[in-house]
mmCIF file of C-alpha atoms in Angstrom:
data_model
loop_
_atom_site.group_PDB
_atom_site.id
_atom_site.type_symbol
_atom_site.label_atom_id
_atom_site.label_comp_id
_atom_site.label_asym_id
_atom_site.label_seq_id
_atom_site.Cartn_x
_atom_site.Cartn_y
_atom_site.Cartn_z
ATOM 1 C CA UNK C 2 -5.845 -2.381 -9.197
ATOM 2 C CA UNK C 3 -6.931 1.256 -10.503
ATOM 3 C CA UNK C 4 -3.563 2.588 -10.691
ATOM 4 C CA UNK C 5 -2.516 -1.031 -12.391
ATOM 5 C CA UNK C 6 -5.027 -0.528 -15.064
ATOM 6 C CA UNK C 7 -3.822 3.027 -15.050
ATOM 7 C CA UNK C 8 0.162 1.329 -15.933
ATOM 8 C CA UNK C 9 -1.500 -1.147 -18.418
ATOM 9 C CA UNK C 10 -3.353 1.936 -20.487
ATOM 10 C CA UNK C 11 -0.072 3.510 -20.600
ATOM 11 C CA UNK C 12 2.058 0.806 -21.982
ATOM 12 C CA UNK C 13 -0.936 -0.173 -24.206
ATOM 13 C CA UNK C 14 -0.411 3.547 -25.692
ATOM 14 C CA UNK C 15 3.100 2.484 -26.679
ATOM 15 C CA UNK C 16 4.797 4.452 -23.811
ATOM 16 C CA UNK C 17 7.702 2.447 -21.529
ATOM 17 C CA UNK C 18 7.312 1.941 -18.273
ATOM 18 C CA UNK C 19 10.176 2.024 -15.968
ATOM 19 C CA UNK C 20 9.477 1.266 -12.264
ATOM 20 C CA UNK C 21 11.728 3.020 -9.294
ATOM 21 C CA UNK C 22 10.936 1.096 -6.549
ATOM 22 C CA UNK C 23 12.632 3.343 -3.706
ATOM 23 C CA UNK C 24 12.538 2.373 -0.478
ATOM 24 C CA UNK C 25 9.440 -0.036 0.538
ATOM 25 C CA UNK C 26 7.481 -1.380 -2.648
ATOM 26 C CA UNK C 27 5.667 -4.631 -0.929
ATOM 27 C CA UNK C 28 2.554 -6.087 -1.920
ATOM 28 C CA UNK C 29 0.054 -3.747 -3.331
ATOM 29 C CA UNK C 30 3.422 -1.700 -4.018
ATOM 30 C CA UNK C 31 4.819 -4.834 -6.053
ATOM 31 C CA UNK C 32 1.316 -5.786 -7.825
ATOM 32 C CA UNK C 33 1.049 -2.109 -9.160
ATOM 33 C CA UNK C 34 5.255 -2.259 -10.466
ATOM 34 C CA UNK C 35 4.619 -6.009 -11.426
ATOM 35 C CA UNK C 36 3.433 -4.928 -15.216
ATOM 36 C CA UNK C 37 6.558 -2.534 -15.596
ATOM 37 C CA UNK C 38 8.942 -2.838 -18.359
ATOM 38 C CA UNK C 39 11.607 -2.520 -16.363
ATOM 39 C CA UNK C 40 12.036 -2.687 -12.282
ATOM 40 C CA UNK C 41 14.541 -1.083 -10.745
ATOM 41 C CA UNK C 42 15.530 -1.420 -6.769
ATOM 42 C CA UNK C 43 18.081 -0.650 -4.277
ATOM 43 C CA UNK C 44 19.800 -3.158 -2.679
ATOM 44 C CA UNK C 45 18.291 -2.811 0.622
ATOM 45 C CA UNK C 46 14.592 -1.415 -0.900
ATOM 46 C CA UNK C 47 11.844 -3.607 0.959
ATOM 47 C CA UNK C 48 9.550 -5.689 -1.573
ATOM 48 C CA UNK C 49 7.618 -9.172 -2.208
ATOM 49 C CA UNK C 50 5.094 -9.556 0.191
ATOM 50 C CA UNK C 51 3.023 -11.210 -2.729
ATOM 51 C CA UNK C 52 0.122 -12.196 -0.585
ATOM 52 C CA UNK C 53 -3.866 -11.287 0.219
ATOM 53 C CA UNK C 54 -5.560 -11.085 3.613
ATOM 54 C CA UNK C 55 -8.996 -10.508 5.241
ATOM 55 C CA UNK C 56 -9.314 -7.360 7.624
ATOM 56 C CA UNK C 57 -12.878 -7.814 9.401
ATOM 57 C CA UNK C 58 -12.833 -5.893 13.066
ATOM 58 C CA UNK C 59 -15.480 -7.280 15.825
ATOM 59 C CA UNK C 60 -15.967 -5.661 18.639
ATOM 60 C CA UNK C 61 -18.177 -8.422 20.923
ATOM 61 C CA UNK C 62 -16.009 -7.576 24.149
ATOM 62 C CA UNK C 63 -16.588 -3.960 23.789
ATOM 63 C CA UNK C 64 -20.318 -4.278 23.215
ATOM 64 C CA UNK C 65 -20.559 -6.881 26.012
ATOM 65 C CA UNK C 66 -18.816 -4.224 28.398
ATOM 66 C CA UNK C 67 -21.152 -1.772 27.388
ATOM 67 C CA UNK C 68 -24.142 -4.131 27.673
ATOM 68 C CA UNK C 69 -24.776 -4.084 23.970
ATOM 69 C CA UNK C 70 -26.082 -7.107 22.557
ATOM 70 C CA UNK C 71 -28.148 -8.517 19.364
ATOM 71 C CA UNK C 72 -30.440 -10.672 18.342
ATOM 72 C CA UNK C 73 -33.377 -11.708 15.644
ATOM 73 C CA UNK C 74 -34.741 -14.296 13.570
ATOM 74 C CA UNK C 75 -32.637 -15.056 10.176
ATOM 75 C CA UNK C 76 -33.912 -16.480 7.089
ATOM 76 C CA UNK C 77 -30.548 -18.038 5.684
ATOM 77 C CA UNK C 78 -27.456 -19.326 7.061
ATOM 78 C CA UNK C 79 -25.484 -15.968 6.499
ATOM 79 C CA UNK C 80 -27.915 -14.060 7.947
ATOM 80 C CA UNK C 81 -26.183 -13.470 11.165
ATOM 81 C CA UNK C 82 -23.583 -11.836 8.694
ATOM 82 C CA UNK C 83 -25.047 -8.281 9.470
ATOM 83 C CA UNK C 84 -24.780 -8.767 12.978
ATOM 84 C CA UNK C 85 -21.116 -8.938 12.134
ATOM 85 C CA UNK C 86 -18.600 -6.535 14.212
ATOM 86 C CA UNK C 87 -21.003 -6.780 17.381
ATOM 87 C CA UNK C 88 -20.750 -10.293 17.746
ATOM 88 C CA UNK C 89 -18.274 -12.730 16.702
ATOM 89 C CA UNK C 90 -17.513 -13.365 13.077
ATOM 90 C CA UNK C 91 -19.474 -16.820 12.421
ATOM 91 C CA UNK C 92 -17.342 -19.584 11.238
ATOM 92 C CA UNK C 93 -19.360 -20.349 7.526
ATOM 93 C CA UNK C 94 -18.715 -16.311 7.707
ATOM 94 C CA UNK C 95 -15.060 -16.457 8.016
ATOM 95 C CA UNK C 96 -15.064 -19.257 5.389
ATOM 96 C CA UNK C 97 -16.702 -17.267 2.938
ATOM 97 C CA UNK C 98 -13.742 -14.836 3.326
ATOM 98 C CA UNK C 99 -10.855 -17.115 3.506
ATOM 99 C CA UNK C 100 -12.372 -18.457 -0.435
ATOM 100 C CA UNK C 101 -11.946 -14.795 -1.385
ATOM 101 C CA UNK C 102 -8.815 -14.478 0.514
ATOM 102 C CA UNK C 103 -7.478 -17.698 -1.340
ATOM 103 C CA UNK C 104 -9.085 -16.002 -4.913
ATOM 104 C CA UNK C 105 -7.143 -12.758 -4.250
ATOM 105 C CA UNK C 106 -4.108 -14.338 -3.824
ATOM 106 C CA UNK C 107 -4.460 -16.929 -6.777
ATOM 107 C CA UNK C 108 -5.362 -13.381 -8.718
ATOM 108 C CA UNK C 109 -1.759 -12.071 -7.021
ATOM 109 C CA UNK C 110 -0.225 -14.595 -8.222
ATOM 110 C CA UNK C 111 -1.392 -14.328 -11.713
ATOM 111 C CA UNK C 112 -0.883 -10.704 -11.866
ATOM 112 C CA UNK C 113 2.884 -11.146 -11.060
ATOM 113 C CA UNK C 114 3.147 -13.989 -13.367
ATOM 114 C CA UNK C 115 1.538 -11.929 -16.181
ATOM 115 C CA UNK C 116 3.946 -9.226 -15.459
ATOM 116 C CA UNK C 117 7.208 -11.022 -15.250
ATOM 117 C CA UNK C 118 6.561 -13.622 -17.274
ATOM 118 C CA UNK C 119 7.306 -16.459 -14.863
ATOM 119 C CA UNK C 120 5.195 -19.338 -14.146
ATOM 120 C CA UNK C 121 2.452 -18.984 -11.894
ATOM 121 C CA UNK C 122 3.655 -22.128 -9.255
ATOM 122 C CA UNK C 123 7.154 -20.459 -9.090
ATOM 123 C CA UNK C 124 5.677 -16.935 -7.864
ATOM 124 C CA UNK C 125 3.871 -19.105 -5.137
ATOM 125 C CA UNK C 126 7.428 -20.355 -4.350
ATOM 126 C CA UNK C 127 8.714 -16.715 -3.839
ATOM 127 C CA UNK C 128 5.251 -15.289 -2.782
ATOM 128 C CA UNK C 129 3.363 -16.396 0.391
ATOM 129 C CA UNK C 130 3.569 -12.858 1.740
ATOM 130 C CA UNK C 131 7.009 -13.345 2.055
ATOM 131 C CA UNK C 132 9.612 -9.679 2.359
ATOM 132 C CA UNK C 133 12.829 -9.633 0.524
ATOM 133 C CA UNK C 134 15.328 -6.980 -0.321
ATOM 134 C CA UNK C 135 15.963 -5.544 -3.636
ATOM 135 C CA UNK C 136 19.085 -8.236 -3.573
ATOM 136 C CA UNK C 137 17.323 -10.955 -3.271
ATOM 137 C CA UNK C 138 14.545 -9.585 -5.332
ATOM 138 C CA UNK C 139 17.052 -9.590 -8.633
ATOM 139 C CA UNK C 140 17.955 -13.468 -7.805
ATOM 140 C CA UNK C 141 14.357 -14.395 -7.884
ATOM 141 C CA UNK C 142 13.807 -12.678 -11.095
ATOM 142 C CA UNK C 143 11.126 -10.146 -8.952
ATOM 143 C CA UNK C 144 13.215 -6.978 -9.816
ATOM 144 C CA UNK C 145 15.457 -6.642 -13.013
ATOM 145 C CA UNK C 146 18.214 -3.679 -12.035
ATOM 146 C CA UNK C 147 19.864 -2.355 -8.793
ATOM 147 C CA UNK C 148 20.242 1.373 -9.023
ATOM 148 C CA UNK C 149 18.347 4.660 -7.804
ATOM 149 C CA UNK C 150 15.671 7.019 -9.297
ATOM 150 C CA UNK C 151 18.422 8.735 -12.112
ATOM 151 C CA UNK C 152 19.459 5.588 -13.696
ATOM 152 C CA UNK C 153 15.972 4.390 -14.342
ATOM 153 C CA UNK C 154 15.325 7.749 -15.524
ATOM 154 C CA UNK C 155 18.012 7.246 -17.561
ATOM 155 C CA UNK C 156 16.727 3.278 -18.242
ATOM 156 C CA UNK C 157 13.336 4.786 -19.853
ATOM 157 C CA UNK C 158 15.077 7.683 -21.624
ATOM 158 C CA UNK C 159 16.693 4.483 -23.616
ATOM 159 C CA UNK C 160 13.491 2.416 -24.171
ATOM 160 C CA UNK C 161 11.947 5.733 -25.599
ATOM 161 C CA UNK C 162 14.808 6.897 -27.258
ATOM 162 C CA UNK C 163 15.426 10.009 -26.111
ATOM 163 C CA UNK C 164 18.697 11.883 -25.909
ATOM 164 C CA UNK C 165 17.750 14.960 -23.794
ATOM 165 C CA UNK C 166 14.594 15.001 -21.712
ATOM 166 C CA UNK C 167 13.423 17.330 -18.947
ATOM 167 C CA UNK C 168 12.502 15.089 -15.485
ATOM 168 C CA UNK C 169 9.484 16.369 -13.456
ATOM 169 C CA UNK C 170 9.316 15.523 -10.086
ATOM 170 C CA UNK C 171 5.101 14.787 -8.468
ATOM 171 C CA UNK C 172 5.166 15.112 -4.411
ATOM 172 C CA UNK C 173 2.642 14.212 -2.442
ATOM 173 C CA UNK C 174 0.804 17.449 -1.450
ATOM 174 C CA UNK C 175 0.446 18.923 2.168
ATOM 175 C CA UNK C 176 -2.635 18.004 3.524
ATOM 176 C CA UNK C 177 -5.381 20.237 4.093
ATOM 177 C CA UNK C 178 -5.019 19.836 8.300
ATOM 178 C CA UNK C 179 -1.655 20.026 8.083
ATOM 179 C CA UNK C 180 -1.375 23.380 6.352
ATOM 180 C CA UNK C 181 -3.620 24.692 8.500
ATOM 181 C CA UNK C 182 -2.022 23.458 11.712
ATOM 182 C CA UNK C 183 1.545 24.817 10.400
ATOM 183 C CA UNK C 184 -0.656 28.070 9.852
ATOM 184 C CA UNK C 185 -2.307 28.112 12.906
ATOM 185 C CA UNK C 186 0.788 27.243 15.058
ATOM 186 C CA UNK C 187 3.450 29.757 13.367
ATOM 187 C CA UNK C 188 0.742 32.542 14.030
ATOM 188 C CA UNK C 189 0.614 31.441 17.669
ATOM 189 C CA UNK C 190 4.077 32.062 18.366
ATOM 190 C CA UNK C 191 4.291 34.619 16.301
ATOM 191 C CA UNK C 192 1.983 36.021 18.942
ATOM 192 C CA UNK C 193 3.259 34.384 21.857
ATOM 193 C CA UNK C 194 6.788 36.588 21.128
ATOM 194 C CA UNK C 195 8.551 32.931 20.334
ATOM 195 C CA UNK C 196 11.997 34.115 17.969
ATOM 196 C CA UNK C 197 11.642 32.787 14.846
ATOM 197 C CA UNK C 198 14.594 30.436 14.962
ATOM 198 C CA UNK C 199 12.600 28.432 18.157
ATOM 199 C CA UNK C 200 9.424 28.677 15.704
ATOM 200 C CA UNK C 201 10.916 26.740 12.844
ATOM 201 C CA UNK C 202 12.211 24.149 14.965
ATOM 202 C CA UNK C 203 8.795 23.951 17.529
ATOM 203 C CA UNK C 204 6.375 23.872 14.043
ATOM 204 C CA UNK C 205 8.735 21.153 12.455
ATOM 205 C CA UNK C 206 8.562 19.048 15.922
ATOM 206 C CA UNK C 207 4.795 19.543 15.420
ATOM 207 C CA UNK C 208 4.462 18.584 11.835
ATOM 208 C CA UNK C 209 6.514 15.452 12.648
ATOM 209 C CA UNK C 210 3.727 14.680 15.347
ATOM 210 C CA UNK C 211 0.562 15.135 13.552
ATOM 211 C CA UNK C 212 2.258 13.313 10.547
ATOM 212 C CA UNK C 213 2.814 10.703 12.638
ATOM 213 C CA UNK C 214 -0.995 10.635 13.979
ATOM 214 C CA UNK C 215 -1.765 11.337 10.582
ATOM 215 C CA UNK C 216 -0.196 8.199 9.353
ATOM 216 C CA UNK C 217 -1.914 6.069 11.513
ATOM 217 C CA UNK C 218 -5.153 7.374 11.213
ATOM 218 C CA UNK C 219 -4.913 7.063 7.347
ATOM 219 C CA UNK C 220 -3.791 3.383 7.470
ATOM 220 C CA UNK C 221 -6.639 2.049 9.523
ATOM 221 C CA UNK C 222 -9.186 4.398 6.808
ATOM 222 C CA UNK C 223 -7.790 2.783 4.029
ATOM 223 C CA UNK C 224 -9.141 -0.697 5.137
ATOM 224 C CA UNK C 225 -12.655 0.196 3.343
ATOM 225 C CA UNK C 226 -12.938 -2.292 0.916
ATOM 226 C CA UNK C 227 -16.615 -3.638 0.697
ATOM 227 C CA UNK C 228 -15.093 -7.231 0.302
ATOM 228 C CA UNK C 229 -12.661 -6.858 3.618
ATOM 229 C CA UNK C 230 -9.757 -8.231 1.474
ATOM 230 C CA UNK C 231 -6.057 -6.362 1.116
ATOM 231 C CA UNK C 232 -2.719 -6.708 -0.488
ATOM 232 C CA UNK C 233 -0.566 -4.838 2.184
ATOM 233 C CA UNK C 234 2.332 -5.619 4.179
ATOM 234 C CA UNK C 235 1.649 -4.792 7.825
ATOM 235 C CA UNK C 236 5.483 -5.819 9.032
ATOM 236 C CA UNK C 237 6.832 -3.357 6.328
ATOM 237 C CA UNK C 238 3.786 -0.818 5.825
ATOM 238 C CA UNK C 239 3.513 -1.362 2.580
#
């Protein structure tokens, strides 16, 4: 929702906004391109997955292995709410998350609505968490243009009016671990007498491996929200 406020300041400045969905845009993906101008997909690029869902972790059989257990005297019927995650998630618990799960998703909808000016009970049609391809995605009025990363370049070049432009491209930096662990295992063979040929292809074997750990490790951290509720797509990763 930050970077989506982020999209609304800009086209509130006057600026276009021209969305390049790449590959995977689902769910959170989608809700942040939703207020865009223009969308632009390629035929195969995943998106959709309009949807919400609760992510609350217990651990009960763990702490019953390790003969961890709890207990006390509540004052209210949610009080057993901090004993959450060490014992099972109580059912007027779970119902209190299931309203906000259904209140996220009637937000979704409305978001998507606002965006592509449809009507609300038709993005429920399309919605439901439900993945489509950028094909599909055109039919169902969710994406306006097939095409890659130049021609919506090119698309917002129009909307502003511009005849010659400069593009600049923003990567997602190297982390922090990972420069270090690139550092750390060139120097190693460097010392270890490995040719430098053999290094470039062992270090880029690594890289793929701790991006890969990396990745995983990041995707379970990201599920800190205070109210347990997401817009992801865990088929697609999105």
């Amino acid at each position: 929702e930050i970077i989506r406020d982020g999209v609304l300041e800009l086209k509130a400045a006057g600026k276009p906004v021209v969305v390049s969905m790449g590959s995977l845009a689902a769910s959170g993906g989608y809700w942040i391109a939703s207020p865009g101008d223009e969308i632009w997909a390629s035929p195969t690029t995943v998106t959709g997955s309009i949807g919400i869902f609760a992510f609350f972790p217990t651990f009960e059989r763990a702490a019953e292995h390790w003969g961890i257990n709890v207990d006390g005297v509540g004052t209210t019927a949610l009080s057993s709410i901090y004993a959450a995650g060490v014992g099972p998630l109580e059912e007027n618990v779970a119902d209190i998350f299931q309203q906000s799960v259904e209140a996220g998703y009637r937000d979704f909808l409305g978001v998507v609505a606002e965006g592509r000016k449809l009507d609300a009970a038709y993005v429920d049609s399309v919605g439901q968490g439900r993945v489509w391809i950028g094909e599909q995605a055109v039919g169902l009025k969710l994406v306006d243009n097939l095409g890659d990363i130049d021609e919506a370049v090119a698309a917002a070049a129009r909307r502003a009016n511009l005849e010659e432009y400069d593009r600049v491209e923003i990567r997602e930096t190297v982390s922090p671990f990972e420069m270090w662990f690139g550092t750390a295992a060139a120097r190693a063979m460097a010392l270890a007498g490995v040719e430098r040929d053999d290094a470039r292809e062992t270090t880029s074997v690594v890289r793929k491996v701790i991006g890969a750990v990396e990745k995983k490790a990041r995707f379970f951290n990201e599920f800190n929200d205070p109210g347990a509720i997401y817009a992801r797509c865990v088929t697609c990763g999105g």
